[in-house]
Coordinates of C-alpha atoms in Angstrom, one line a residue:
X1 CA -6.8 -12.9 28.3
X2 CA -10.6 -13.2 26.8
X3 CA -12.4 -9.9 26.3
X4 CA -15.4 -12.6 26.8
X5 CA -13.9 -13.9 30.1
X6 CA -14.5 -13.5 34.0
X7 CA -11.6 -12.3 34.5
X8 CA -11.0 -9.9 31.8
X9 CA -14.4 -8.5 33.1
X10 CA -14.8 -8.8 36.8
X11 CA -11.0 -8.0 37.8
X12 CA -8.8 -6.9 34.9
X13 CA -10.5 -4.3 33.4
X14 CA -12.2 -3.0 36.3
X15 CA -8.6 -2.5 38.5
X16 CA -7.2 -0.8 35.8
X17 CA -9.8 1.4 35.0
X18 CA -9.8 2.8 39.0
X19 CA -6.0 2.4 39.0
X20 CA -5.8 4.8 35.9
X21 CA -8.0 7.7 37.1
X22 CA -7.0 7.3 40.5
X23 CA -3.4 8.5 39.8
X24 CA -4.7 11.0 37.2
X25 CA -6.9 12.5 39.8
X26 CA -3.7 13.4 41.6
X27 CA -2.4 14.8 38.4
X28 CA 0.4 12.3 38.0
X29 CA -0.2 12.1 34.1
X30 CA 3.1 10.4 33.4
X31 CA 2.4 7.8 36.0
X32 CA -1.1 7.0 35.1
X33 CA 0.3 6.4 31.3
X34 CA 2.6 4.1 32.9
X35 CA 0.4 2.3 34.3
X36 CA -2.2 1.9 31.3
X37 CA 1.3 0.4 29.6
X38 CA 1.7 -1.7 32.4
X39 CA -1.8 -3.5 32.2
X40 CA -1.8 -3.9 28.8
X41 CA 1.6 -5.8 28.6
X42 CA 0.2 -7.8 31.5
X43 CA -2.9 -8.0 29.3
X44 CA -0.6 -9.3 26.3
X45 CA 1.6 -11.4 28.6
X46 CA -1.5 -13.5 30.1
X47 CA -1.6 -15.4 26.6
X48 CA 2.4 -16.3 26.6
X49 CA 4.8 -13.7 29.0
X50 CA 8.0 -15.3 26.4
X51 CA 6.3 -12.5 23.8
X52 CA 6.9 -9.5 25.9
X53 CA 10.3 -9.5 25.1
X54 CA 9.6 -9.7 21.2
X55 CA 6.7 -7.1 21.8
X56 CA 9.2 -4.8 23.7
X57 CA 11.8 -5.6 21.3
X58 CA 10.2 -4.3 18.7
X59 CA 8.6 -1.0 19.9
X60 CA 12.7 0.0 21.0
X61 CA 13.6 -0.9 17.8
X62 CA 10.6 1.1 15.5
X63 CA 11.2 4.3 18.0
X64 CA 14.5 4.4 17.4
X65 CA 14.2 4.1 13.4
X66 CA 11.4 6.4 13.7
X67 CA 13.3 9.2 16.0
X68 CA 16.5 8.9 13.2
X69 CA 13.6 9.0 10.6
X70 CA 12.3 12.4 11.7
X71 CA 15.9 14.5 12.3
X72 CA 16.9 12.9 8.9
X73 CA 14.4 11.5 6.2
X74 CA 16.8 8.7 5.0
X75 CA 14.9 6.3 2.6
X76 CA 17.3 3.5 2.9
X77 CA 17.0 3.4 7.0
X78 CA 13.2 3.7 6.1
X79 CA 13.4 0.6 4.4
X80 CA 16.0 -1.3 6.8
X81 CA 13.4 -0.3 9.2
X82 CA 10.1 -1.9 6.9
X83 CA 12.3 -4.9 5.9
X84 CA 13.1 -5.7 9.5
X85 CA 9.4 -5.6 10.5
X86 CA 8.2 -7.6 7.4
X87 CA 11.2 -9.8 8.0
X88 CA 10.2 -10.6 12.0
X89 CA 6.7 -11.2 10.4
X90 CA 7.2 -13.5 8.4
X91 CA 9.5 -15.4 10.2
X92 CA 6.2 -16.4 12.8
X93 CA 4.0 -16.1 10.6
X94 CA 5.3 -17.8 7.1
X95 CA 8.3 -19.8 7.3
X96 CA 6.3 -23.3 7.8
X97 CA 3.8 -22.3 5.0
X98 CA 7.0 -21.2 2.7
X99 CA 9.1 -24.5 3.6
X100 CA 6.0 -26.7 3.5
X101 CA 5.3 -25.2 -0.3
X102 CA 9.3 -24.9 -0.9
X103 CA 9.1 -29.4 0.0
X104 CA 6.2 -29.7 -2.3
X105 CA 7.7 -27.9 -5.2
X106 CA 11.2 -29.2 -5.0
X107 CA 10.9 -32.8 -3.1
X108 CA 13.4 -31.6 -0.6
X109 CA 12.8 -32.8 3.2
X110 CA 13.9 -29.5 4.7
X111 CA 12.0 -30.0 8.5
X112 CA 11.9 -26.9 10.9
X113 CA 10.0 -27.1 13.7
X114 CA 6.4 -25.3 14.0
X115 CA 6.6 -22.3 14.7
X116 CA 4.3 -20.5 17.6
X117 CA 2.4 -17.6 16.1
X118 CA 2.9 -14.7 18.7
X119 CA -0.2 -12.7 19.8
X120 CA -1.8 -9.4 17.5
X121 CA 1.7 -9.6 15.8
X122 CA 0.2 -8.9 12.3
X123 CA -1.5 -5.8 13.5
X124 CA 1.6 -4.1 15.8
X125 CA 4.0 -4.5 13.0
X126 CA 1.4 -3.1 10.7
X127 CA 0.6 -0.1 12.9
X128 CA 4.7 0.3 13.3
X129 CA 5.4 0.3 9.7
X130 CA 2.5 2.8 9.5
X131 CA 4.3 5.3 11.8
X132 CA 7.4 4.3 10.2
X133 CA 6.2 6.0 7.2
X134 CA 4.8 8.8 8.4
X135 CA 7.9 9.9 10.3
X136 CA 9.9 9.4 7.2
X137 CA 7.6 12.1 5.7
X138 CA 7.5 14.8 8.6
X139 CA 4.0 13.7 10.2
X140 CA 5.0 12.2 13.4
X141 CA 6.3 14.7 16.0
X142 CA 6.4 15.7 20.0
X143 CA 5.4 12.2 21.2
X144 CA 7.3 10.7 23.9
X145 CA 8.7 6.9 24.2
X146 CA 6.0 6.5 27.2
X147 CA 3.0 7.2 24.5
X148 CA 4.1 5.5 21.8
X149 CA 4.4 2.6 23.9
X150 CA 0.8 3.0 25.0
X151 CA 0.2 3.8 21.3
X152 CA 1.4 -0.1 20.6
X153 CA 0.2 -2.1 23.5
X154 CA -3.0 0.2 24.3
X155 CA -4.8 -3.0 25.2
X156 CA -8.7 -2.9 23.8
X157 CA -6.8 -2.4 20.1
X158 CA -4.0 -4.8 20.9
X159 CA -4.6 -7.8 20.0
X160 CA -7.2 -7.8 16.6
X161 CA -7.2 -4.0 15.8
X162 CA -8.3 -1.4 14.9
X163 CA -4.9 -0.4 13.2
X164 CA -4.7 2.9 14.4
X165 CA -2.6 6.1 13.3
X166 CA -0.6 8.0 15.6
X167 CA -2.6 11.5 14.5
X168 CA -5.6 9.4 16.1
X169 CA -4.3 8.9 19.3
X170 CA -1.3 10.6 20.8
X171 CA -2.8 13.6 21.1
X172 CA -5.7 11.9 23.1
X173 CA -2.9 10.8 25.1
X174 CA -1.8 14.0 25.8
X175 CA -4.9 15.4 26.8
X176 CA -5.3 16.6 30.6
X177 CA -9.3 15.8 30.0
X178 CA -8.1 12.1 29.8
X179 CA -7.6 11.7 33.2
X180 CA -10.4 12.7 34.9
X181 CA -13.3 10.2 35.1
X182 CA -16.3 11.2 33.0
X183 CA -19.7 9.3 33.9
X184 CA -20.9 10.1 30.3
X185 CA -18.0 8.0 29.0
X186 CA -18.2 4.6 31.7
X187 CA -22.1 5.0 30.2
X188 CA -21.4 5.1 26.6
X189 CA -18.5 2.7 26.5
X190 CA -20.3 -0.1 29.0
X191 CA -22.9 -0.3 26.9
X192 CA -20.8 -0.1 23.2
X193 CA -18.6 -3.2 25.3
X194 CA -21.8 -5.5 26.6
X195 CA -23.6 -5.2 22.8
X196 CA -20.5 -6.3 21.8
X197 CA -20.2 -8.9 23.9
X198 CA -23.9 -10.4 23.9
X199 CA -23.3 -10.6 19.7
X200 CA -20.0 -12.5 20.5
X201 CA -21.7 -14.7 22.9
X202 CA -25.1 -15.1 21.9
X203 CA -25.4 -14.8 18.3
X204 CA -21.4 -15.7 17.0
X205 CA -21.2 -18.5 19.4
X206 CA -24.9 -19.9 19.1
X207 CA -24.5 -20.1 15.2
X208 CA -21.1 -21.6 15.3
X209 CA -22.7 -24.8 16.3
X210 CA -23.8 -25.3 12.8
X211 CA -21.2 -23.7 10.9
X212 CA -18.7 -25.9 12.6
X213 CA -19.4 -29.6 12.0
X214 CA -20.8 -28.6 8.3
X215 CA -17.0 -27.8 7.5
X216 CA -15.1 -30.3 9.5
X217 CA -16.9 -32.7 7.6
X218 CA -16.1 -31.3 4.1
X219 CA -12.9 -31.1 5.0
X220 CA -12.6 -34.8 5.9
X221 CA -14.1 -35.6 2.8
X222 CA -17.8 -36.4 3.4
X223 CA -20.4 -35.5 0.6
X224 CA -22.6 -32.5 1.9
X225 CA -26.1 -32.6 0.6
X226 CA -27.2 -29.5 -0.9
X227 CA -29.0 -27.7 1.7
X228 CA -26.5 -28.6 4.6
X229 CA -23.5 -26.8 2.6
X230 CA -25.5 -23.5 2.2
X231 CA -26.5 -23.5 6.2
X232 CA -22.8 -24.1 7.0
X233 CA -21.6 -21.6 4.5
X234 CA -24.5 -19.1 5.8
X235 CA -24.2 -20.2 9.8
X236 CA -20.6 -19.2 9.1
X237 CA -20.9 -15.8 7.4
X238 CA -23.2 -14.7 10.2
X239 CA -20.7 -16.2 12.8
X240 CA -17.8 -14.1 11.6
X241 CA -20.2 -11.4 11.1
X242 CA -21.0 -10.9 14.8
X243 CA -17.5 -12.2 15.9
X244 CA -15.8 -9.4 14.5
X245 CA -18.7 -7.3 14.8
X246 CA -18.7 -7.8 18.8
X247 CA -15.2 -7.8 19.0
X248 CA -14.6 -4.6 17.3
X249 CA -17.4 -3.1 19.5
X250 CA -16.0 -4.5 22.6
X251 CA -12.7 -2.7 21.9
X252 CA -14.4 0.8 21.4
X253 CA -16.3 0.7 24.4
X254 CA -13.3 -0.6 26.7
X255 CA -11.4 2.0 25.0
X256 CA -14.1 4.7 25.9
X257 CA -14.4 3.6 29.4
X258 CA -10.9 5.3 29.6
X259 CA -11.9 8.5 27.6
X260 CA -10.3 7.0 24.2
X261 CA -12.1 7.3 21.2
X262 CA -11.0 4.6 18.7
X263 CA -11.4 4.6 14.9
X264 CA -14.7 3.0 13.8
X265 CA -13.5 -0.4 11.9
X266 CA -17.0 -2.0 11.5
X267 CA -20.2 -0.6 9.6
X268 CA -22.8 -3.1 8.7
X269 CA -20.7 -4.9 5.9
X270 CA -23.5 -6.6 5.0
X271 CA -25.7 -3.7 4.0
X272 CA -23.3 -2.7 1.1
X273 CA -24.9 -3.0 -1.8
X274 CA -21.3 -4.0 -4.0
X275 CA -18.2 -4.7 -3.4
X276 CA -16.6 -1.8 -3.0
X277 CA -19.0 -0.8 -0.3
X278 CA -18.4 -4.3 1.2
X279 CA -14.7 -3.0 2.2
X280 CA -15.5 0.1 3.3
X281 CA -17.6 -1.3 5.8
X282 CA -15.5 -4.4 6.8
X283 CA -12.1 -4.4 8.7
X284 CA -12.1 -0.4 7.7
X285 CA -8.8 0.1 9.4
X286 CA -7.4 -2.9 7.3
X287 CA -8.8 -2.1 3.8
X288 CA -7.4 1.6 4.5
X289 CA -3.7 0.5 5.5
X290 CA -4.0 -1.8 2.5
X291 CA -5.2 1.3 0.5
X292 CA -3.1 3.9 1.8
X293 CA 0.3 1.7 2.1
X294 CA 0.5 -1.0 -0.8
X295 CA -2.5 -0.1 -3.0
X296 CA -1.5 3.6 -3.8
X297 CA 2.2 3.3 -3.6
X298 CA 1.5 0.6 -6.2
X299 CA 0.2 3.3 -8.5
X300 CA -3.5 3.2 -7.4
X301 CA -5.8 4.1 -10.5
X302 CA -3.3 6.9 -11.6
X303 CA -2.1 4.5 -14.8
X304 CA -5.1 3.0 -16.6
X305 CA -7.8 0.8 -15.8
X306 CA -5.3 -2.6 -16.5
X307 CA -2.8 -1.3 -14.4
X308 CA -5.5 -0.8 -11.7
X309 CA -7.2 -3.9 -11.9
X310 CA -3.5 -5.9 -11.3
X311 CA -2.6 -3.5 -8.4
X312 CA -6.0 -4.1 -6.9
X313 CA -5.2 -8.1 -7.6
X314 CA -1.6 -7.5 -5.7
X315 CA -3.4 -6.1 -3.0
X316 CA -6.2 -8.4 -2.5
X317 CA -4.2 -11.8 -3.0
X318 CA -1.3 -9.8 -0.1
X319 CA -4.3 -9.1 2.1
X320 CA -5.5 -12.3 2.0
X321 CA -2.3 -13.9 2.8
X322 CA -1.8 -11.5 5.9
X323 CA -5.2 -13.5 7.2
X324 CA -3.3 -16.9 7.4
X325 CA -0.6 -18.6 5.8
X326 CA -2.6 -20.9 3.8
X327 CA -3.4 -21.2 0.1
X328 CA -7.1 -21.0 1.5
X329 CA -6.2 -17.4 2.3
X330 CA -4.6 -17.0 -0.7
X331 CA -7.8 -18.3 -3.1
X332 CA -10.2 -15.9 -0.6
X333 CA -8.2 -13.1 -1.6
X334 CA -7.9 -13.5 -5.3
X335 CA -11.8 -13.9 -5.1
X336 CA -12.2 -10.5 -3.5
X337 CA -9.6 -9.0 -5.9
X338 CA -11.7 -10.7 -8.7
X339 CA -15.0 -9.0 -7.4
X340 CA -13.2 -5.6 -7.4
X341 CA -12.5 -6.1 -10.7
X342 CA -15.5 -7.0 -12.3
X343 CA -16.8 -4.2 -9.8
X344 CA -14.7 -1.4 -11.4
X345 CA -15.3 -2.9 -14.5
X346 CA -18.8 -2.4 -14.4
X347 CA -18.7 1.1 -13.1
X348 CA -16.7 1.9 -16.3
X349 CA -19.4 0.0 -18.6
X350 CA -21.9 2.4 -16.7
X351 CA -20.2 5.8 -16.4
X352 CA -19.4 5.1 -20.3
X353 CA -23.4 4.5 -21.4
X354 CA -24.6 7.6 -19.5
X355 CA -26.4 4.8 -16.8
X356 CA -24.5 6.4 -13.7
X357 CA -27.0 9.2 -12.4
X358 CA -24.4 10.2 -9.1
X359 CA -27.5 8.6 -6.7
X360 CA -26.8 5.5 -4.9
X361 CA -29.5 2.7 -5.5
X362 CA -32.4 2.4 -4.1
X363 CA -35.8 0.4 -4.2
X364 CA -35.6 -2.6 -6.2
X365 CA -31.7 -1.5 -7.4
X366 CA -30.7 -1.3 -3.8
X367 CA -32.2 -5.2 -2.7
X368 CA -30.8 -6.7 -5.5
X369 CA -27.3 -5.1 -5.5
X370 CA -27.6 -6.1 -1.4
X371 CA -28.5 -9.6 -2.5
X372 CA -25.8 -10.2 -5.1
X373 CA -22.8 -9.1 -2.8
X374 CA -24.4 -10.7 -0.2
X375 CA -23.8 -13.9 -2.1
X376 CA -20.8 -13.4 -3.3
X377 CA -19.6 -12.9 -0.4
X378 CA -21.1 -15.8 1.1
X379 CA -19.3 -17.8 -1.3
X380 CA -16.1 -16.0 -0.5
X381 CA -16.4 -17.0 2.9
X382 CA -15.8 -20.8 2.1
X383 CA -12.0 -20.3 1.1
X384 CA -11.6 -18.8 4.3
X385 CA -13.2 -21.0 6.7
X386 CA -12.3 -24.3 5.4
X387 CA -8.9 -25.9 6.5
X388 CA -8.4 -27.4 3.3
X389 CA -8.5 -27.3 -0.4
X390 CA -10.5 -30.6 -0.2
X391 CA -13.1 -29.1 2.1
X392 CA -13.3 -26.3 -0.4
X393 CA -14.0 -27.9 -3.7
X394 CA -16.4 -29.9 -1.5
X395 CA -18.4 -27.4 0.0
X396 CA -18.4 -25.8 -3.8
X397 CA -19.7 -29.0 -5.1
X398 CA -22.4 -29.1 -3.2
X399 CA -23.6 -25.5 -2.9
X400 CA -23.7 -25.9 -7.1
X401 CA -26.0 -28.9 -6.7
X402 CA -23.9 -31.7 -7.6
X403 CA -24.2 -33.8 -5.2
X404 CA -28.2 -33.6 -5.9
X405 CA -30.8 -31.6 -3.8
X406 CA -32.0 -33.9 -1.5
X407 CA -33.5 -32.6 1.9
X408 CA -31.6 -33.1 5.3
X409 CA -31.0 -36.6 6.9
X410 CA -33.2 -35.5 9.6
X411 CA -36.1 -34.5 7.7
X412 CA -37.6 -37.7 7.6
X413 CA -41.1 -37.3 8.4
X414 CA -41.3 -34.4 5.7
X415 CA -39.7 -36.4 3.4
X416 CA -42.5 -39.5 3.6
X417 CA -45.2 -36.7 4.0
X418 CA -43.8 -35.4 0.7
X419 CA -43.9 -38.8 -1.4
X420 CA -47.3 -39.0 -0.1
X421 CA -48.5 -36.1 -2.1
X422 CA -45.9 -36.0 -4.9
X423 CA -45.4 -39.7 -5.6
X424 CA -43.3 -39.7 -8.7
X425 CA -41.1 -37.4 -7.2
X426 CA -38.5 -39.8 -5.3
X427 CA -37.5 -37.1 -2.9
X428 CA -34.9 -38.4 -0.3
X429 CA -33.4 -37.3 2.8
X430 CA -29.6 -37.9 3.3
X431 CA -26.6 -36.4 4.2
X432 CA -25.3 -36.0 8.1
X433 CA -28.6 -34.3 9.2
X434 CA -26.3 -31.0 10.8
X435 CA -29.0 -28.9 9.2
X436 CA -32.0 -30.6 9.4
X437 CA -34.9 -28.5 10.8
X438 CA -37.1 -25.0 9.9
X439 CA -35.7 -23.9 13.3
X440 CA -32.3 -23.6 11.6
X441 CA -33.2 -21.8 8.6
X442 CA -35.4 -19.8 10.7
X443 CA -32.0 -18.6 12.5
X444 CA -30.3 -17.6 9.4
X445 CA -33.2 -15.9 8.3
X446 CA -33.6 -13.9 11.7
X447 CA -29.8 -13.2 11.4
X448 CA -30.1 -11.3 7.8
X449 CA -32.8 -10.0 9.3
X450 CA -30.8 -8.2 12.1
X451 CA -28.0 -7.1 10.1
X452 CA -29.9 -5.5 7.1
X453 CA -32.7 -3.8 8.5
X454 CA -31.8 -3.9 12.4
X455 CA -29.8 -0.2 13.6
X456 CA -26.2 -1.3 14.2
X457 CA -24.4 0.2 17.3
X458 CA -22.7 3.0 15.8
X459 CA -26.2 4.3 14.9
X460 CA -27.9 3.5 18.0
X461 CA -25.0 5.8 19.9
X462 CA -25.0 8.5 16.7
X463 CA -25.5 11.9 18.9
X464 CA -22.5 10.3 21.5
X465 CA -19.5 9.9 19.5
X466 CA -18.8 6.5 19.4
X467 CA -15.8 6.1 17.2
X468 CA -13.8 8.2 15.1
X469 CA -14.4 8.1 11.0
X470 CA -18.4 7.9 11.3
X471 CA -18.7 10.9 9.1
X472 CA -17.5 8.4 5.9
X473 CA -21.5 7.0 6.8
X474 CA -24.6 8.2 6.8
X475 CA -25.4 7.2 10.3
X476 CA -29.4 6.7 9.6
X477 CA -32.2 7.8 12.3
X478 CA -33.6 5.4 13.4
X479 CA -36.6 5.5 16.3
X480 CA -34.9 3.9 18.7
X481 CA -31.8 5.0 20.0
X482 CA -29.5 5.2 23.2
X483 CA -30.1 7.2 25.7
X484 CA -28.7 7.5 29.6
X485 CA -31.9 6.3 30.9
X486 CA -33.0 4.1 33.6
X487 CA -35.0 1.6 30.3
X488 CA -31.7 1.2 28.6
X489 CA -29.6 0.5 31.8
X490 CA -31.6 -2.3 32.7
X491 CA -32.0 -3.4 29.1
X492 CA -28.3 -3.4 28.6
X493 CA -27.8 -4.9 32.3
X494 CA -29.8 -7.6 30.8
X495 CA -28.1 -8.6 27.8
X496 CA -24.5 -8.4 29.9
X497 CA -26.2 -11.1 32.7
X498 CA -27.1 -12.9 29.8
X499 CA -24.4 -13.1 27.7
X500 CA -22.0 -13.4 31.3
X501 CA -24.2 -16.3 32.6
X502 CA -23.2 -18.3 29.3
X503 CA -19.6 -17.5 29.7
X504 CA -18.5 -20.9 30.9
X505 CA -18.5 -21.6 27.1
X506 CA -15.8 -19.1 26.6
X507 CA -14.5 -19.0 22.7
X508 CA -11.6 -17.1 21.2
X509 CA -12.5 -14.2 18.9
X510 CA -11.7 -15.5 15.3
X511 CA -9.5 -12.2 14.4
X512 CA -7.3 -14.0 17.2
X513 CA -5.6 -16.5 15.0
X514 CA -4.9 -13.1 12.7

């Protein structure tokens, strides 16, 4: 089930929200909790029911451990208890890829059958393994089976995250305020959830039209012209941009709708003036498990710069990988870890010559640190959209000019207008004319537009707590911002009947396939 669906919106979420406070109002906590447990495996069972079982499975399994884990802190059953997790993990998610590259390597002809990627199973046996841990060291107690169940399957977080901790929401579970309905929180979290789902629709969806057929056709080998690589490589950064951007915003106001206040795991990524800043803005649950569970353990930045530059490699190639079993993952990762890298590196260089003043840029500093790791990460996003490495080194070729600058195929009429006045010039017009107008690059410009200098949600809902971990930001004022007035109800009514009226194109979020 579709957060962007009919009936995810019109019966699903509304049933269980009046099913939920309706048996909290009569102070039947336990039962309510049940309940909210019930819907979401219903929720997760709507995409394949023959998951429950694994899903179920596996939170008997991880309570267990973690109960034995708490009365006595035994590092072995710790591991068992990781191993098994990784070990289900990568049976769905990498024994074709590591058979497939095991055939290559070898010339054997061992054939398995494909496997079926269960639902959100990356990020429920990351959250377990997180508890896992923190059991093992003493920080997991008085929780009952009931909310740790709800702690897994909790259904606006299910499926693409956040990863949560269990210090960030059990004891909302527990809370006797939870279950009575607050008109403050149906206000703040409908209108978190239809921002969220007007960026999905109208802006994710209405630039993957271009993004789309500019990579299928690198991948099947066709020779992009210059300018048609760059709009599919920029119609594609913005796509994923407000993808994850409405999904992540559509999960904390569902959640709030139901008195829960998720952690914040999207912040203007785009704004971030280097790397660094890039992922603490992006996927901030993700990059913080990464941090606090492989990156730190590896020994962090406690033994040197070279021993921190190869555990920040580790971490970024394993990140990477946890996107998708393909070597496309793979390369996207190493790029990232690369940037970090150089972007430590140059830190160093700074600190070292006295240029490091403790103030973040700003003025001319600020645009063109925003610019570069802008395009940098542009050029990231290539290895993780295309399908192949063919479609990579082809979209690479052409975004470096090498298969020449001509315009668009369907900029004819400029073209001949441009011989006119330039007649030694032999400018040409080729390639499959996917980006072909002003209109389009008029789109992408409109699109940075909104995500440097535009108020994200978080800020437009500062002074009404929309997520927890908005104190890492500096949540700027701007002039406009939400309040429970009749102008913003019908301006939000508004975006939701127009994002709703274009649901009959209903698309998966892309953190799905995660």
């Amino acid at each position: 089930m579709l957060f962007n669906s009919f009936v995810f919106i019109f019966l699903f979420l509304p049933i269980t929200l009046i099913g939920f406070f309706a048996i909290g109002a009569r102070g039947h906590h336990r039962v309510a909790i049940s309940w909210l447990v019930g819907a979401s495996l219903f929720f997760y069972g709507w995409w394949n029911p023959v998951y429950l079982g694994l899903i179920l499975l596996s939170m008997i399994f991880n309570y267990a451990i973690a109960n034995t884990l708490e009365e006595r802190p035994w590092k072995p059953l710790l591991v068992i208890g990781i191993a098994s997790n990784l070990a289900l993990l990568g049976y769905f998610k990498y024994a074709n890829f590591f058979v497939d590259n095991l055939n290559a390597v070898t010339g054997t002809t061992i054939d398995i059958a494909p496997i079926v990627l269960p639902l959100a199973i990356s990020f429920f046996t990351f959250q377990q393994i997180t508890f896992l841990i923190d059991a093992f060291h003493g920080k997991t107690r008085e929780h009952s089976f009931l909310h740790y169940c709800l702690f897994v399957t909790f259904f606006p977080q299910l499926i693409a995250g956040p990863i949560v901790h269990h210090k960030e929401m059990l004891p909302q579970f527990a809370a006797d305020s939870l279950y009575r309905i607050r008109p403050e929180n149906i206000a703040v979290g409908s209108t978190i959830f239809f921002i969220g789902l007007f960026k999905k629709v109208m802006l994710a969806d209405g630039i993957a039209v271009h993004s789309t057929p500019v990579f299928a056709a690198a991948d099947g080998g066709m020779a992009l012209t210059f300018f048609e690589a760059w709009g599919g490589a920029l119609a594609y950064t913005f796509q994923i941009y407000f993808d994850f951007c409405g999904y992540s915003e559509m999960a904390l106001g569902a959640a709030r709708m139901f008195g829960i206040t998720l952690p914040l795991n999207f912040f203007s990524p785009y704004r971030a003036s280097n790397i660094i800043e890039f992922w603490r803005r992006w996927h901030i649950t993700l990059s913080r498990f990464l941090r606090d569970y492989l990156y730190i353990p590896l020994g962090g930045n406690r033994k040197g710069p070279t021993r921190r530059h190869a555990n920040l490699m580790i971490t970024m190639l394993l990140g990477g990988l946890w996107h998708g079993a393909e070597w496309t993952f793979v390369l996207w990762g190493g790029l990232h870890g690369l940037y970090l890298v150089v972007n430590h590196a140059w830190h160093a260089l700074r600190e070292k010559a006295g240029w490091m003043n403790g103030q973040p840029p700003a003025g001319a500093g600020l645009f063109a640190g925003r610019a570069i790791t802008f395009a940098a990460v542009v050029v990231a996003w290539v290895t993780f959209r295309a399908e192949t490495m063919q479609g990579v080194v082809g979209m690479y070729r052409a975004m470096a000019g090498l298969n020449g600058f001509s315009l668009p195929g369907n900029l004819d009429a400029l073209v001949i207008m441009l011989n006119r006045w330039i007649p030694d010039a032999y400018i040409v017009a080729q390639g499959f004319g996917e980006f072909g107008g002003p209109t389009d690059f008029l789109k992408l410009l409109g699109l940075l537009g909104i995500v440097w200098f535009m108020p994200n949600t978080i800020e437009l809902m500062r002074t009404h707590h929309p997520a927890l971990g908005t104190e890492m930001f500096r949540l700027n004022k701007f002039s406009v911002e939400w309040t429970p007035t009749l102008r913003w109800a019908i301006l939000i009514a508004v975006m939701a009947v127009v994002a709703i009226s274009d649901l009959t194109k209903v698309s998966e979020f892309l953190y799905f396939q995660f």
